[in-house]
């Protein structure tokens, strides 16, 4: 079974600064996907970034980038130039695309607070 | 693109009544949808996998007779909470799997807050 660990329950960062959220996972699969989802106070789950395990290049989406270390099974999220709107719960998630059983396994989340 | 709607956004009902929640993929077809439950300050808990045209697959500990799932089309899945009780009060979220172009990504609806009195 796959597991996803987020060791930082809460983090705080000042506006315009950079913050990194950590995520590690455990799997015996070779083909899989990794995601970061953001859940603001509205509780809408929003996809932030995704990474295919077979790609060595780290994914980037504007101010969001990941550091994917496949051998270490690490998938951290870096948020640059933090904005107040980045305040949210961030969940790391893992998925193996095996037919219809493409379930997401979530970490416990990291609550990020962006301050002035 | 990749928008998922969920209706209603919140509902209050009396104990013993049934409540239906709809999940729709608006701009893509989803052969697979998922239903989650989320307790305050916790992660999402997968309840069941909804497959278009076939029976849903329930996670261990989830009562299939209490949480009825129907996935009648490629864009609609419904979750019916039957004979709801106060302990069923929660935040229910659906997601739809978009595998077009090998994207393999789940997109989430905005959630439904259920309060059973």
CSV table of C-alpha atoms in Angstrom, one decimal:
chain,number,residue,atom,x,y,z
A,1,UNK,CA,0.0,0.0,0.0
A,2,UNK,CA,1.1,3.5,-0.7
A,3,UNK,CA,1.6,6.1,2.0
A,4,UNK,CA,2.1,9.8,1.8
A,5,UNK,CA,3.7,11.8,4.7
A,6,UNK,CA,3.6,15.5,5.3
A,7,UNK,CA,5.7,16.2,8.3
A,8,UNK,CA,4.8,19.9,8.7
A,9,UNK,CA,1.3,20.4,10.2
A,10,UNK,CA,1.6,24.1,10.0
A,11,UNK,CA,3.8,26.7,8.4
A,12,UNK,CA,3.9,30.5,8.2
A,13,UNK,CA,5.6,32.7,5.6
A,14,UNK,CA,5.7,36.5,5.1
A,15,UNK,CA,4.2,37.9,2.0
A,16,UNK,CA,6.7,38.0,-1.0
A,17,UNK,CA,8.9,35.4,0.7
A,18,UNK,CA,9.5,31.8,-0.4
A,19,UNK,CA,8.4,28.7,1.4
A,20,UNK,CA,8.9,25.0,0.8
A,21,UNK,CA,6.4,22.3,1.9
A,22,UNK,CA,7.7,18.8,2.3
A,23,UNK,CA,6.2,15.5,1.2
A,24,UNK,CA,7.5,12.0,1.2
A,25,UNK,CA,5.8,8.9,-0.1
A,26,UNK,CA,6.3,5.2,-0.1
A,27,UNK,CA,5.6,2.9,-3.0
A,28,UNK,CA,6.9,-0.1,-4.9
A,29,UNK,CA,5.4,1.1,-8.2
A,30,UNK,CA,7.5,2.6,-10.9
A,31,UNK,CA,4.8,4.5,-12.8
A,32,UNK,CA,2.8,7.0,-10.9
A,33,UNK,CA,1.7,10.6,-10.5
A,34,UNK,CA,2.2,13.1,-7.8
A,35,UNK,CA,0.1,16.1,-7.0
A,36,UNK,CA,-0.2,19.1,-4.8
A,37,UNK,CA,-3.7,20.3,-4.1
A,38,UNK,CA,-4.6,23.5,-2.3
A,39,UNK,CA,-7.7,23.8,-0.1
A,40,UNK,CA,-8.5,27.5,0.9
A,41,UNK,CA,-11.1,28.4,3.5
A,42,UNK,CA,-13.8,27.9,0.9
A,43,UNK,CA,-12.8,24.2,1.1
A,44,UNK,CA,-12.7,23.9,-2.7
A,45,UNK,CA,-9.8,21.5,-3.6
A,46,UNK,CA,-7.7,23.2,-6.3
A,47,UNK,CA,-5.0,21.4,-8.3
A,48,UNK,CA,-1.7,23.3,-7.9
A,49,UNK,CA,0.7,21.2,-9.8
A,50,UNK,CA,1.2,17.6,-11.0
A,51,UNK,CA,4.3,15.5,-11.8
A,52,UNK,CA,4.7,12.3,-13.8
A,53,UNK,CA,7.2,10.0,-12.2
A,54,UNK,CA,8.8,9.1,-15.5
A,55,UNK,CA,9.7,12.7,-16.1
A,56,UNK,CA,13.0,13.8,-14.6
A,57,UNK,CA,12.3,17.5,-15.1
A,58,UNK,CA,10.6,19.2,-12.2
A,59,UNK,CA,7.1,20.6,-12.9
A,60,UNK,CA,6.6,24.3,-12.6
A,61,UNK,CA,3.4,26.4,-12.7
A,62,UNK,CA,4.1,30.1,-12.4
A,63,UNK,CA,5.1,30.7,-8.7
A,64,UNK,CA,4.8,27.1,-7.8
A,65,UNK,CA,7.5,24.5,-8.5
A,66,UNK,CA,8.4,21.1,-7.2
A,67,UNK,CA,11.6,19.3,-6.2
A,68,UNK,CA,11.0,15.7,-7.3
A,69,UNK,CA,13.6,13.3,-6.0
A,70,UNK,CA,12.4,9.9,-7.2
A,71,UNK,CA,15.1,7.8,-5.5
A,72,UNK,CA,14.5,9.5,-2.2
A,73,UNK,CA,10.7,9.4,-2.8
A,74,UNK,CA,10.5,13.1,-2.0
A,75,UNK,CA,8.2,15.6,-3.6
A,76,UNK,CA,8.4,19.1,-2.1
A,77,UNK,CA,6.5,22.2,-3.2
A,78,UNK,CA,8.1,25.6,-3.4
A,79,UNK,CA,6.0,28.7,-3.4
A,80,UNK,CA,7.8,31.8,-4.5
A,81,UNK,CA,6.7,35.4,-3.9
A,82,UNK,CA,4.0,34.2,-1.5
A,83,UNK,CA,0.7,36.0,-1.6
A,84,UNK,CA,-2.0,36.4,0.9
A,85,UNK,CA,-4.2,34.3,-1.4
A,86,UNK,CA,-1.9,31.4,-0.9
A,87,UNK,CA,-3.1,30.9,2.6
A,88,UNK,CA,-4.7,27.4,2.6
A,89,UNK,CA,-4.3,23.8,3.5
A,90,UNK,CA,-2.0,22.0,1.1
A,91,UNK,CA,-2.3,18.3,0.4
A,92,UNK,CA,0.3,16.2,-1.3
A,93,UNK,CA,-1.2,13.2,-3.2
A,94,UNK,CA,-0.1,10.1,-5.0
A,95,UNK,CA,-1.8,8.1,-7.7
A,96,UNK,CA,-1.0,5.0,-9.8
A,97,UNK,CA,-3.0,5.0,-13.0
A,98,UNK,CA,-4.0,1.4,-13.0
A,99,UNK,CA,-7.3,1.2,-14.9
A,100,UNK,CA,-10.3,2.4,-13.0
A,101,UNK,CA,-8.5,2.0,-9.6
A,102,UNK,CA,-6.8,5.3,-9.9
A,103,UNK,CA,-7.3,6.3,-6.4
A,104,UNK,CA,-5.6,9.3,-4.8
A,105,UNK,CA,-3.7,8.7,-1.6
A,106,UNK,CA,-3.5,12.0,0.4
A,107,UNK,CA,-1.1,13.2,3.0
A,108,UNK,CA,-2.4,14.7,6.2
A,109,UNK,CA,-1.9,18.2,4.9
A,110,UNK,CA,0.1,21.3,5.8
A,111,UNK,CA,-1.7,24.5,6.9
A,112,UNK,CA,0.1,27.5,5.3
A,113,UNK,CA,-0.5,31.0,6.7
A,114,UNK,CA,0.8,33.9,4.6
A,115,UNK,CA,1.3,37.0,6.8
A,116,UNK,CA,1.9,40.7,6.0
B,1,UNK,CA,-11.3,23.5,-18.6
B,2,UNK,CA,-11.7,20.6,-16.2
B,3,UNK,CA,-14.5,22.0,-14.1
B,4,UNK,CA,-16.6,19.9,-11.8
B,5,UNK,CA,-19.8,21.1,-10.2
B,6,UNK,CA,-21.5,19.8,-7.2
B,7,UNK,CA,-25.1,20.4,-6.0
B,8,UNK,CA,-26.3,21.4,-3.5
B,9,UNK,CA,-23.5,23.3,-1.9
B,10,UNK,CA,-25.1,22.8,1.5
B,11,UNK,CA,-28.2,21.1,2.8
B,12,UNK,CA,-30.0,20.8,6.2
B,13,UNK,CA,-32.3,17.9,6.6
B,14,UNK,CA,-34.2,16.1,9.4
B,15,UNK,CA,-33.0,12.8,10.8
B,16,UNK,CA,-34.4,9.8,8.8
B,17,UNK,CA,-34.7,11.6,5.5
B,18,UNK,CA,-32.6,10.9,2.4
B,19,UNK,CA,-30.4,13.5,0.7
B,20,UNK,CA,-29.1,13.3,-2.9
B,21,UNK,CA,-25.9,15.1,-4.0
B,22,UNK,CA,-25.0,15.5,-7.6
B,23,UNK,CA,-21.5,15.7,-9.1
B,24,UNK,CA,-21.1,16.8,-12.7
B,25,UNK,CA,-18.0,17.1,-15.0
B,26,UNK,CA,-18.9,20.1,-17.1
B,27,UNK,CA,-16.3,20.1,-19.8
B,28,UNK,CA,-14.9,16.6,-20.0
B,29,UNK,CA,-16.2,13.0,-19.8
B,30,UNK,CA,-15.4,11.1,-16.7
B,31,UNK,CA,-15.8,7.3,-16.7
B,32,UNK,CA,-14.6,7.4,-13.0
B,33,UNK,CA,-15.7,9.7,-10.2
B,34,UNK,CA,-14.9,9.5,-6.6
B,35,UNK,CA,-16.7,10.4,-3.4
B,36,UNK,CA,-14.9,11.7,-0.3
B,37,UNK,CA,-15.9,12.7,3.1
B,38,UNK,CA,-13.9,15.3,5.1
B,39,UNK,CA,-14.1,16.0,8.8
B,40,UNK,CA,-12.9,19.3,10.1
B,41,UNK,CA,-9.2,19.9,10.0
B,42,UNK,CA,-8.6,16.5,8.5
B,43,UNK,CA,-7.6,15.1,5.2
B,44,UNK,CA,-10.0,13.6,2.6
B,45,UNK,CA,-11.3,10.1,3.3
B,46,UNK,CA,-12.3,8.2,0.1
B,47,UNK,CA,-15.7,6.6,0.5
B,48,UNK,CA,-16.2,5.0,-2.9
B,49,UNK,CA,-15.2,4.9,-6.6
B,50,UNK,CA,-18.1,5.5,-9.0
B,51,UNK,CA,-17.7,3.8,-12.4
B,52,UNK,CA,-20.0,4.8,-15.3
B,53,UNK,CA,-22.3,2.0,-16.2
B,54,UNK,CA,-21.3,-0.4,-13.4
B,55,UNK,CA,-21.6,-0.7,-9.6
B,56,UNK,CA,-19.6,1.5,-7.3
B,57,UNK,CA,-16.6,0.2,-5.4
B,58,UNK,CA,-16.8,1.0,-1.7
B,59,UNK,CA,-13.9,1.4,0.7
B,60,UNK,CA,-13.8,-0.7,3.7
B,61,UNK,CA,-16.1,0.4,6.5
B,62,UNK,CA,-18.4,2.4,4.2
B,63,UNK,CA,-22.0,1.1,4.2
B,64,UNK,CA,-23.1,0.7,0.6
B,65,UNK,CA,-26.8,0.5,1.5
B,66,UNK,CA,-26.5,3.8,3.3
B,67,UNK,CA,-24.5,5.7,0.7
B,68,UNK,CA,-26.0,4.9,-2.6
B,69,UNK,CA,-24.0,5.8,-5.7
B,70,UNK,CA,-25.2,6.0,-9.2
B,71,UNK,CA,-23.1,6.9,-12.2
B,72,UNK,CA,-25.6,6.9,-15.0
B,73,UNK,CA,-23.7,9.0,-17.6
B,74,UNK,CA,-20.2,10.1,-18.4
B,75,UNK,CA,-20.8,13.4,-16.8
B,76,UNK,CA,-23.0,12.7,-13.8
B,77,UNK,CA,-22.6,10.7,-10.5
B,78,UNK,CA,-25.0,11.0,-7.6
B,79,UNK,CA,-24.5,10.1,-3.9
B,80,UNK,CA,-27.6,9.5,-1.9
B,81,UNK,CA,-27.4,9.4,1.9
B,82,UNK,CA,-30.3,7.3,2.9
B,83,UNK,CA,-32.0,7.6,6.3
B,84,UNK,CA,-29.6,10.3,7.3
B,85,UNK,CA,-28.6,10.6,11.0
B,86,UNK,CA,-26.7,13.4,12.8
B,87,UNK,CA,-23.5,11.4,12.6
B,88,UNK,CA,-23.7,11.6,8.8
B,89,UNK,CA,-23.3,15.4,9.1
B,90,UNK,CA,-20.1,16.2,7.2
B,91,UNK,CA,-18.5,17.8,4.2
B,92,UNK,CA,-18.8,15.6,1.1
B,93,UNK,CA,-16.6,16.2,-1.9
B,94,UNK,CA,-16.7,14.5,-5.3
B,95,UNK,CA,-13.9,14.4,-7.9
B,96,UNK,CA,-13.9,13.4,-11.5
B,97,UNK,CA,-11.0,11.6,-13.2
B,98,UNK,CA,-9.8,13.2,-16.4
B,99,UNK,CA,-7.7,10.7,-18.3
B,100,UNK,CA,-7.9,12.4,-21.7
B,101,UNK,CA,-4.6,12.9,-23.4
B,102,UNK,CA,-3.0,10.8,-20.6
B,103,UNK,CA,-3.6,13.6,-18.1
B,104,UNK,CA,-4.6,11.3,-15.3
B,105,UNK,CA,-5.7,14.0,-13.0
B,106,UNK,CA,-8.7,14.3,-10.6
B,107,UNK,CA,-10.6,17.5,-10.5
B,108,UNK,CA,-12.8,18.3,-7.5
B,109,UNK,CA,-16.2,19.7,-7.0
B,110,UNK,CA,-16.7,22.5,-4.5
B,111,UNK,CA,-18.2,20.2,-1.9
B,112,UNK,CA,-21.5,19.8,-0.1
B,113,UNK,CA,-22.0,20.6,3.6
B,114,UNK,CA,-24.6,18.3,5.1
B,115,UNK,CA,-26.2,19.0,8.4
B,116,UNK,CA,-28.6,16.4,9.8
B,117,UNK,CA,-30.8,17.6,12.6
